[in-house]
N, CA, C and O atoms as a Tinker XYZ file with bonds, in Angstrom:
   384  protein
     1  N     66.367000   88.264000   66.107000    73     2
     2  CA    67.050000   87.490000   67.131000    64     1     3
     3  C     67.555000   86.175000   66.542000    63     2     4     5
     4  O     67.951000   85.261000   67.265000    81     3
     5  N     67.532000   86.105000   65.212000    73     3     6
     6  CA    67.972000   84.869000   64.588000    64     5     7
     7  C     69.477000   84.793000   64.434000    63     6     8     9
     8  O     70.000000   83.727000   64.110000    81     7
     9  N     70.192000   85.884000   64.653000    73     7    10
    10  CA    71.630000   85.899000   64.443000    64     9    11
    11  C     72.314000   85.170000   65.669000    63    10    12    13
    12  O     72.168000   85.586000   66.819000    81    11
    13  N     73.039000   84.103000   65.367000    73    11    14
    14  CA    73.699000   83.369000   66.496000    64    13    15
    15  C     74.704000   84.196000   67.232000    63    14    16    17
    16  O     74.941000   83.936000   68.412000    81    15
    17  N     75.310000   85.176000   66.615000    73    15    18
    18  CA    76.267000   86.040000   67.286000    64    17    19
    19  C     75.580000   86.892000   68.377000    63    18    20    21
    20  O     76.142000   87.134000   69.445000    81    19
    21  N     74.372000   87.326000   68.077000    73    19    22
    22  CA    73.603000   88.118000   69.045000    64    21    23
    23  C     73.199000   87.270000   70.227000    63    22    24    25
    24  O     73.288000   87.687000   71.381000    81    23
    25  N     72.752000   86.067000   69.909000    73    23    26
    26  CA    72.374000   85.141000   70.985000    64    25    27
    27  C     73.555000   84.785000   71.882000    63    26    28    29
    28  O     73.422000   84.673000   73.101000    81    27
    29  N     74.714000   84.612000   71.247000    73    27    30
    30  CA    75.955000   84.311000   72.063000    64    29    31
    31  C     76.272000   85.496000   72.990000    63    30    32    33
    32  O     76.605000   85.297000   74.159000    81    31
    33  N     76.170000   86.699000   72.482000    73    31    34
    34  CA    76.503000   87.882000   73.276000    64    33    35
    35  C     75.505000   88.008000   74.444000    63    34    36    37
    36  O     75.910000   88.285000   75.572000    81    35
    37  N     74.225000   87.809000   74.181000    73    35    38
    38  CA    73.193000   87.908000   75.236000    64    37    39
    39  C     73.461000   86.834000   76.285000    63    38    40    41
    40  O     73.412000   87.110000   77.484000    81    39
    41  N     73.741000   85.625000   75.844000    73    39    42
    42  CA    74.026000   84.518000   76.797000    64    41    43
    43  C     75.258000   84.823000   77.614000    63    42    44    45
    44  O     75.283000   84.557000   78.816000    81    43
    45  N     76.286000   85.379000   76.987000    73    43    46
    46  CA    77.523000   85.729000   77.706000    64    45    47
    47  C     77.260000   86.773000   78.808000    63    46    48    49
    48  O     77.774000   86.676000   79.923000    81    47
    49  N     76.435000   87.776000   78.447000    73    47    50
    50  CA    76.112000   88.830000   79.450000    64    49    51
    51  C     75.320000   88.208000   80.598000    63    50    52    53
    52  O     75.590000   88.498000   81.763000    81    51
    53  N     74.337000   87.348000   80.277000    73    51    54
    54  CA    73.532000   86.747000   81.317000    64    53    55
    55  C     74.388000   85.864000   82.227000    63    54    56    57
    56  O     74.241000   85.885000   83.449000    81    55
    57  N     75.302000   85.071000   81.599000    73    55    58
    58  CA    76.200000   84.206000   82.405000    64    57    59
    59  C     77.095000   85.045000   83.314000    63    58    60    61
    60  O     77.417000   84.624000   84.425000    81    59
    61  N     77.496000   86.223000   82.854000    73    59    62
    62  CA    78.355000   87.087000   83.647000    64    61    63
    63  C     77.632000   87.689000   84.816000    63    62    64    65
    64  O     78.182000   87.767000   85.915000    81    63
    65  N     76.403000   88.117000   84.602000    73    63    66
    66  CA    75.682000   88.896000   85.636000    64    65    67
    67  C     74.938000   88.024000   86.647000    63    66    68    69
    68  O     74.685000   88.487000   87.759000    81    67
    69  N     74.582000   86.805000   86.316000    73    67    70
    70  CA    73.809000   85.982000   87.228000    64    69    71
    71  C     74.476000   85.720000   88.601000    63    70    72    73
    72  O     73.779000   85.735000   89.615000    81    71
    73  N     75.773000   85.485000   88.660000    73    71    74
    74  CA    76.362000   85.359000   90.010000    64    73    75
    75  C     76.228000   86.599000   90.853000    63    74    76    77
    76  O     76.123000   86.489000   92.075000    81    75
    77  N     76.228000   87.777000   90.258000    73    75    78
    78  CA    76.056000   88.982000   91.000000    64    77    79
    79  C     74.626000   89.141000   91.461000    63    78    80    81
    80  O     74.378000   89.676000   92.542000    81    79
    81  N     73.674000   88.681000   90.651000    73    79    82
    82  CA    72.259000   88.745000   91.023000    64    81    83
    83  C     72.024000   87.892000   92.276000    63    82    84    85
    84  O     71.221000   88.254000   93.136000    81    83
    85  N     72.705000   86.796000   92.369000    73    83    86
    86  CA    72.571000   85.957000   93.553000    64    85    87
    87  C     73.021000   86.639000   94.818000    63    86    88    89
    88  O     72.534000   86.337000   95.907000    81    87
    89  N     73.991000   87.597000   94.668000    73    87    90
    90  CA    74.511000   88.332000   95.829000    64    89    91
    91  C     73.646000   89.525000   96.148000    63    90    92    93
    92  O     73.721000   90.034000   97.267000    81    91
    93  N     72.844000   89.992000   95.245000    73    91    94
    94  CA    72.031000   91.192000   95.435000    64    93    95
    95  C     72.165000   92.116000   94.232000    63    94    96    97
    96  O     72.993000   91.864000   93.356000    81    95
    97  N     71.384000   93.160000   94.170000    73    95    98
    98  CA    71.436000   94.035000   92.993000    64    97    99
    99  C     72.500000   95.072000   93.054000    63    98   100   101
   100  O     72.658000   95.804000   92.077000    81    99
   101  N     73.240000   95.202000   94.105000    73    99   102
   102  CA    74.355000   96.113000   94.126000    64   101   103
   103  C     74.138000   97.284000   95.068000    63   102   104   105
   104  O     73.251000   97.223000   95.920000    81   103
   105  N     74.905000   98.329000   94.945000    73   103   106
   106  CA    75.697000   98.744000   93.818000    64   105   107
   107  C     77.070000   98.025000   93.766000    63   106   108   109
   108  O     77.641000   97.670000   94.797000    81   107
   109  N     77.559000   97.833000   92.572000    73   107   110
   110  CA    78.827000   97.230000   92.314000    64   109   111
   111  C     79.721000   98.225000   91.576000    63   110   112   113
   112  O     79.240000   99.058000   90.807000    81   111
   113  N     81.012000   98.127000   91.818000    73   111   114
   114  CA    81.980000   98.966000   91.108000    64   113   115
   115  C     82.788000   98.058000   90.180000    63   114   116   117
   116  O     83.552000   97.207000   90.636000    81   115
   117  N     82.612000   98.246000   88.915000    73   115   118
   118  CA    83.384000   97.491000   87.909000    64   117   119
   119  C     84.190000   98.466000   87.095000    63   118   120   121
   120  O     83.755000   99.590000   86.844000    81   119
   121  N     85.356000   98.043000   86.684000    73   119   122
   122  CA    86.199000   98.879000   85.846000    64   121   123
   123  C     85.599000   98.947000   84.423000    63   122   124   125
   124  O     84.882000   98.050000   83.978000    81   123
   125  N     85.924000  100.037000   83.749000    73   123   126
   126  CA    85.435000  100.199000   82.371000    64   125   127
   127  C     86.009000   99.073000   81.508000    63   126   128   129
   128  O     85.343000   98.602000   80.586000    81   127
   129  N     87.229000   98.640000   81.797000    73   127   130
   130  CA    87.862000   97.568000   81.051000    64   129   131
   131  C     87.061000   96.253000   81.206000    63   130   132   133
   132  O     86.831000   95.550000   80.222000    81   131
   133  N     86.644000   95.928000   82.432000    73   131   134
   134  CA    85.871000   94.755000   82.681000    64   133   135
   135  C     84.532000   94.830000   81.970000    63   134   136   137
   136  O     84.113000   93.856000   81.344000    81   135
   137  N     83.846000   95.974000   82.052000    73   135   138
   138  CA    82.553000   96.151000   81.408000    64   137   139
   139  C     82.689000   96.019000   79.892000    63   138   140   141
   140  O     81.855000   95.392000   79.239000    81   139
   141  N     83.741000   96.611000   79.342000    73   139   142
   142  CA    83.956000   96.547000   77.872000    64   141   143
   143  C     84.187000   95.105000   77.436000    63   142   144   145
   144  O     83.769000   94.694000   76.354000    81   143
   145  N     84.864000   94.339000   78.303000    73   143   146
   146  CA    85.096000   92.915000   77.964000    64   145   147
   147  C     83.806000   92.129000   77.863000    63   146   148   149
   148  O     83.660000   91.251000   77.012000    81   147
   149  N     82.856000   92.461000   78.760000    73   147   150
   150  CA    81.567000   91.721000   78.831000    64   149   151
   151  C     80.581000   92.263000   77.756000    63   150   152   153
   152  O     80.008000   91.491000   76.987000    81   151
   153  N     80.400000   93.593000   77.722000    73   151   154
   154  CA    79.350000   94.214000   76.875000    64   153   155
   155  C     79.857000   94.600000   75.509000    63   154   156   157
   156  O     79.053000   94.694000   74.582000    81   155
   157  N     81.132000   94.827000   75.329000    73   155   158
   158  CA    81.666000   95.353000   74.123000    64   157   159
   159  C     81.754000   96.850000   74.191000    63   158   160   161
   160  O     81.438000   97.452000   75.217000    81   159
   161  N     82.188000   97.468000   73.088000    73   159   162
   162  CA    82.355000   98.911000   73.049000    64   161   163
   163  C     80.987000   99.609000   72.879000    63   162   164   165
   164  O     80.375000   99.575000   71.811000    81   163
   165  N     80.552000  100.223000   73.948000    73   163   166
   166  CA    79.216000  100.869000   73.928000    64   165   167
   167  C     79.163000  102.158000   73.155000    63   166   168   169
   168  O     78.081000  102.663000   72.856000    81   167
   169  N     80.336000  102.707000   72.821000    73   167   170
   170  CA    80.306000  104.033000   72.122000    64   169   171
   171  C     79.973000  103.867000   70.635000    63   170   172   173
   172  O     79.480000  104.810000   70.015000    81   171
   173  N     80.224000  102.720000   70.066000    73   171   174
   174  CA    79.908000  102.613000   68.625000    64   173   175
   175  C     79.205000  101.306000   68.265000    63   174   176   177
   176  O     79.227000  100.893000   67.106000    81   175
   177  N     78.589000  100.657000   69.236000    73   175   178
   178  CA    77.916000   99.393000   68.960000    64   177   179
   179  C     76.545000   99.400000   69.623000    63   178   180   181
   180  O     76.432000   99.421000   70.848000    81   179
   181  N     75.525000   99.384000   68.810000    73   179   182
   182  CA    74.153000   99.510000   69.334000    64   181   183
   183  C     73.754000   98.333000   70.220000    63   182   184   185
   184  O     73.063000   98.508000   71.223000    81   183
   185  N     74.196000   97.131000   69.841000    73   183   186
   186  CA    73.882000   95.946000   70.675000    64   185   187
   187  C     74.507000   96.108000   72.061000    63   186   188   189
   188  O     73.859000   95.835000   73.071000    81   187
   189  N     75.751000   96.548000   72.106000    73   187   190
   190  CA    76.418000   96.744000   73.398000    64   189   191
   191  C     75.723000   97.745000   74.261000    63   190   192   193
   192  O     75.571000   97.541000   75.466000    81   191
   193  N     75.286000   98.855000   73.644000    73   191   194
   194  CA    74.531000   99.888000   74.372000    64   193   195
   195  C     73.211000   99.332000   74.912000    63   194   196   197
   196  O     72.826000   99.604000   76.049000    81   195
   197  N     72.524000   98.545000   74.068000    73   195   198
   198  CA    71.231000   97.972000   74.480000    64   197   199
   199  C     71.426000   96.986000   75.613000    63   198   200   201
   200  O     70.669000   96.999000   76.584000    81   199
   201  N     72.444000   96.120000   75.501000    73   199   202
   202  CA    72.663000   95.155000   76.578000    64   201   203
   203  C     72.962000   95.864000   77.903000    63   202   204   205
   204  O     72.380000   95.538000   78.938000    81   203
   205  N     73.874000   96.837000   77.856000    73   203   206
   206  CA    74.263000   97.511000   79.097000    64   205   207
   207  C     73.082000   98.319000   79.665000    63   206   208   209
   208  O     72.885000   98.345000   80.880000    81   207
   209  N     72.330000   98.948000   78.834000    73   207   210
   210  CA    71.180000   99.734000   79.298000    64   209   211
   211  C     70.095000   98.860000   79.964000    63   210   212   213
   212  O     69.391000   99.310000   80.868000    81   211
   213  N     69.979000   97.624000   79.506000    73   211   214
   214  CA    68.995000   96.705000   80.026000    64   213   215
   215  C     69.441000   95.987000   81.263000    63   214   216   217
   216  O     68.603000   95.614000   82.084000    81   215
   217  N     70.719000   95.775000   81.433000    73   215   218
   218  CA    71.251000   94.991000   82.526000    64   217   219
   219  C     71.734000   95.869000   83.680000    63   218   220   221
   220  O     71.580000   95.483000   84.838000    81   219
   221  N     72.307000   97.024000   83.402000    73   219   222
   222  CA    72.920000   97.829000   84.456000    64   221   223
   223  C     72.334000   99.233000   84.482000    63   222   224   225
   224  O     71.956000   99.774000   83.442000    81   223
   225  N     72.259000   99.818000   85.665000    73   223   226
   226  CA    71.901000  101.191000   85.844000    64   225   227
   227  C     73.011000  101.922000   86.564000    63   226   228   229
   228  O     73.367000  101.556000   87.684000    81   227
   229  N     73.552000  102.928000   85.955000    73   227   230
   230  CA    74.684000  103.679000   86.531000    64   229   231
   231  C     74.172000  104.534000   87.681000    63   230   232   233
   232  O     73.131000  105.179000   87.555000    81   231
   233  N     74.880000  104.548000   88.783000    73   231   234
   234  CA    74.527000  105.353000   89.924000    64   233   235
   235  C     75.710000  106.182000   90.372000    63   234   236   237
   236  O     76.853000  105.910000   90.006000    81   235
   237  N     75.423000  107.190000   91.162000    73   235   238
   238  CA    76.501000  108.022000   91.686000    64   237   239
   239  C     77.111000  108.918000   90.640000    63   238   240   241
   240  O     76.532000  109.141000   89.577000    81   239
   241  N     78.262000  109.421000   90.944000    73   239   242
   242  CA    78.990000  110.295000   90.013000    64   241   243
   243  C     80.443000  109.886000   90.037000    63   242   244   245
   244  O     80.880000  109.152000   90.923000    81   243
   245  N     81.198000  110.369000   89.044000    73   243   246
   246  CA    82.571000  109.977000   88.892000    64   245   247
   247  C     83.488000  111.145000   89.207000    63   246   248   249
   248  O     83.277000  112.258000   88.725000    81   247
   249  N     84.500000  110.888000   90.013000    73   247   250
   250  CA    85.554000  111.867000   90.232000    64   249   251
   251  C     86.873000  111.068000   90.208000    63   250   252   253
   252  O     87.025000  110.106000   90.960000    81   251
   253  N     87.805000  111.461000   89.361000    73   251   254
   254  CA    89.024000  110.730000   89.118000    64   253   255
   255  C     89.732000  110.441000   90.442000    63   254   256   257
   256  O     90.021000  111.358000   91.211000    81   255
   257  N     90.006000  109.186000   90.700000    73   255   258
   258  CA    90.770000  108.764000   91.850000    64   257   259
   259  C     89.982000  108.747000   93.186000    63   258   260   261
   260  O     90.473000  108.243000   94.197000    81   259
   261  N     88.768000  109.302000   93.167000    73   259   262
   262  CA    88.005000  109.370000   94.411000    64   261   263
   263  C     86.732000  108.561000   94.376000    63   262   264   265
   264  O     86.496000  107.738000   95.260000    81   263
   265  N     85.901000  108.780000   93.362000    73   263   266
   266  CA    84.624000  108.117000   93.296000    64   265   267
   267  C     84.475000  107.441000   91.930000    63   266   268   269
   268  O     84.306000  108.122000   90.919000    81   267
   269  N     84.536000  106.100000   91.896000    73   267   270
   270  CA    84.233000  105.466000   90.610000    64   269   271
   271  C     82.744000  105.339000   90.415000    63   270   272   273
   272  O     81.976000  105.430000   91.373000    81   271
   273  N     82.323000  105.127000   89.165000    73   271   274
   274  CA    80.901000  104.863000   88.928000    64   273   275
   275  C     80.528000  103.565000   89.633000    63   274   276   277
   276  O     81.357000  102.665000   89.764000    81   275
   277  N     79.313000  103.471000   90.077000    73   275   278
   278  CA    78.769000  102.243000   90.596000    64   277   279
   279  C     77.561000  101.888000   89.755000    63   278   280   281
   280  O     76.953000  102.742000   89.111000    81   279
   281  N     77.229000  100.619000   89.775000    73   279   282
   282  CA    76.160000  100.127000   88.920000    64   281   283
   283  C     75.224000   99.264000   89.742000    63   282   284   285
   284  O     75.651000   98.486000   90.596000    81   283
   285  N     73.920000   99.420000   89.462000    73   283   286
   286  CA    72.895000   98.549000   90.018000    64   285   287
   287  C     72.453000   97.571000   88.910000    63   286   288   289
   288  O     72.356000   97.943000   87.741000    81   287
   289  N     72.192000   96.331000   89.304000    73   287   290
   290  CA    71.710000   95.353000   88.346000    64   289   291
   291  C     70.222000   95.514000   88.179000    63   290   292   293
   292  O     69.498000   95.691000   89.159000    81   291
   293  N     69.758000   95.453000   86.944000    73   291   294
   294  CA    68.339000   95.574000   86.656000    64   293   295
   295  C     67.756000   94.194000   86.368000    63   294   296   297
   296  O     67.860000   93.704000   85.243000    81   295
   297  N     67.137000   93.554000   87.380000    73   295   298
   298  CA    66.610000   92.202000   87.169000    64   297   299
   299  C     65.578000   92.142000   86.035000    63   298   300   301
   300  O     65.497000   91.153000   85.307000    81   299
   301  N     64.780000   93.236000   85.897000    73   299   302
   302  CA    63.751000   93.230000   84.853000    64   301   303
   303  C     64.363000   93.173000   83.452000    63   302   304   305
   304  O     63.757000   92.635000   82.525000    81   303
   305  N     65.584000   93.740000   83.302000    73   303   306
   306  CA    66.261000   93.683000   82.005000    64   305   307
   307  C     66.752000   92.262000   81.700000    63   306   308   309
   308  O     66.714000   91.798000   80.561000    81   307
   309  N     67.214000   91.590000   82.764000    73   307   310
   310  CA    67.662000   90.192000   82.572000    64   309   311
   311  C     66.471000   89.327000   82.175000    63   310   312   313
   312  O     66.568000   88.495000   81.274000    81   311
   313  N     65.337000   89.534000   82.863000    73   311   314
   314  CA    64.132000   88.780000   82.547000    64   313   315
   315  C     63.666000   89.059000   81.090000    63   314   316   317
   316  O     63.182000   88.164000   80.398000    81   315
   317  N     63.823000   90.286000   80.667000    73   315   318
   318  CA    63.428000   90.682000   79.324000    64   317   319
   319  C     64.290000   89.917000   78.269000    63   318   320   321
   320  O     63.787000   89.416000   77.264000    81   319
   321  N     65.606000   89.860000   78.560000    73   319   322
   322  CA    66.495000   89.154000   77.629000    64   321   323
   323  C     66.227000   87.659000   77.613000    63   322   324   325
   324  O     66.236000   87.026000   76.556000    81   323
   325  N     65.990000   87.106000   78.780000    73   323   326
   326  CA    65.629000   85.658000   78.826000    64   325   327
   327  C     64.368000   85.391000   78.075000    63   326   328   329
   328  O     64.265000   84.374000   77.388000    81   327
   329  N     63.411000   86.257000   78.177000    73   327   330
   330  CA    62.098000   86.092000   77.464000    64   329   331
   331  C     62.329000   86.197000   75.975000    63   330   332   333
   332  O     61.748000   85.424000   75.213000    81   331
   333  N     63.166000   87.136000   75.528000    73   331   334
   334  CA    63.485000   87.234000   74.093000    64   333   335
   335  C     64.149000   85.970000   73.538000    63   334   336   337
   336  O     63.819000   85.504000   72.447000    81   335
   337  N     65.096000   85.424000   74.320000    73   335   338
   338  CA    65.745000   84.194000   73.906000    64   337   339
   339  C     64.746000   83.033000   73.841000    63   338   340   341
   340  O     64.770000   82.238000   72.902000    81   339
   341  N     63.876000   82.943000   74.838000    73   339   342
   342  CA    62.862000   81.883000   74.831000    64   341   343
   343  C     61.907000   82.023000   73.638000    63   342   344   345
   344  O     61.563000   81.042000   72.979000    81   343
   345  N     61.504000   83.222000   73.388000    73   343   346
   346  CA    60.584000   83.499000   72.247000    64   345   347
   347  C     61.270000   83.124000   70.924000    63   346   348   349
   348  O     60.635000   82.556000   70.036000    81   347
   349  N     62.559000   83.440000   70.794000    73   347   350
   350  CA    63.268000   83.091000   69.542000    64   349   351
   351  C     63.373000   81.589000   69.410000    63   350   352   353
   352  O     63.256000   81.051000   68.309000    81   351
   353  N     63.596000   80.892000   70.538000    73   351   354
   354  CA    63.653000   79.424000   70.498000    64   353   355
   355  C     62.319000   78.836000   70.061000    63   354   356   357
   356  O     62.287000   77.891000   69.273000    81   355
   357  N     61.236000   79.377000   70.556000    73   355   358
   358  CA    59.914000   78.895000   70.196000    64   357   359
   359  C     59.628000   79.118000   68.712000    63   358   360   361
   360  O     59.075000   78.244000   68.044000    81   359
   361  N     59.999000   80.270000   68.208000    73   359   362
   362  CA    59.757000   80.587000   66.789000    64   361   363
   363  C     60.615000   79.666000   65.914000    63   362   364   365
   364  O     60.170000   79.211000   64.860000    81   363
   365  N     61.839000   79.399000   66.357000    73   363   366
   366  CA    62.710000   78.515000   65.583000    64   365   367
   367  C     62.144000   77.087000   65.546000    63   366   368   369
   368  O     62.149000   76.439000   64.500000    81   367
   369  N     61.660000   76.610000   66.689000    73   367   370
   370  CA    61.102000   75.242000   66.735000    64   369   371
   371  C     59.792000   75.169000   65.955000    63   370   372   373
   372  O     59.477000   74.112000   65.409000    81   371
   373  N     59.033000   76.233000   65.883000    73   371   374
   374  CA    57.786000   76.260000   65.124000    64   373   375
   375  C     58.032000   76.196000   63.632000    63   374   376   377
   376  O     57.214000   75.672000   62.877000    81   375
   377  N     59.185000   76.743000   63.207000    73   375   378
   378  CA    59.541000   76.721000   61.774000    64   377   379
   379  C     60.004000   75.330000   61.351000    63   378   380   381
   380  O     59.872000   74.969000   60.182000    81   379
   381  N     60.530000   74.564000   62.258000    73   379   382
   382  CA    61.102000   73.250000   61.901000    64   381   383
   383  C     60.007000   72.247000   61.761000    63   382   384
   384  O     60.271000   71.082000   61.465000    81   383
């Protein structure tokens, strides 16, 4: 968790999802383009897959033009990421 790029991505995802958490856990319908902008390309990036798997849970089924995917927010995943960031901060301050 020492890589600043990873920390930036995690913080960006948390900043994006927190306003939705205040409204409730969903389900929400977001376009694939919007999700890709926030999480990155999940098909070939392990960090993107991990972030999305921890923050969102896909619900329902997809049918072109009729039923888009919907997502539920996973509060426990957000708490997990916040704890990882806090732990990394503590380790960094202990080394200084």
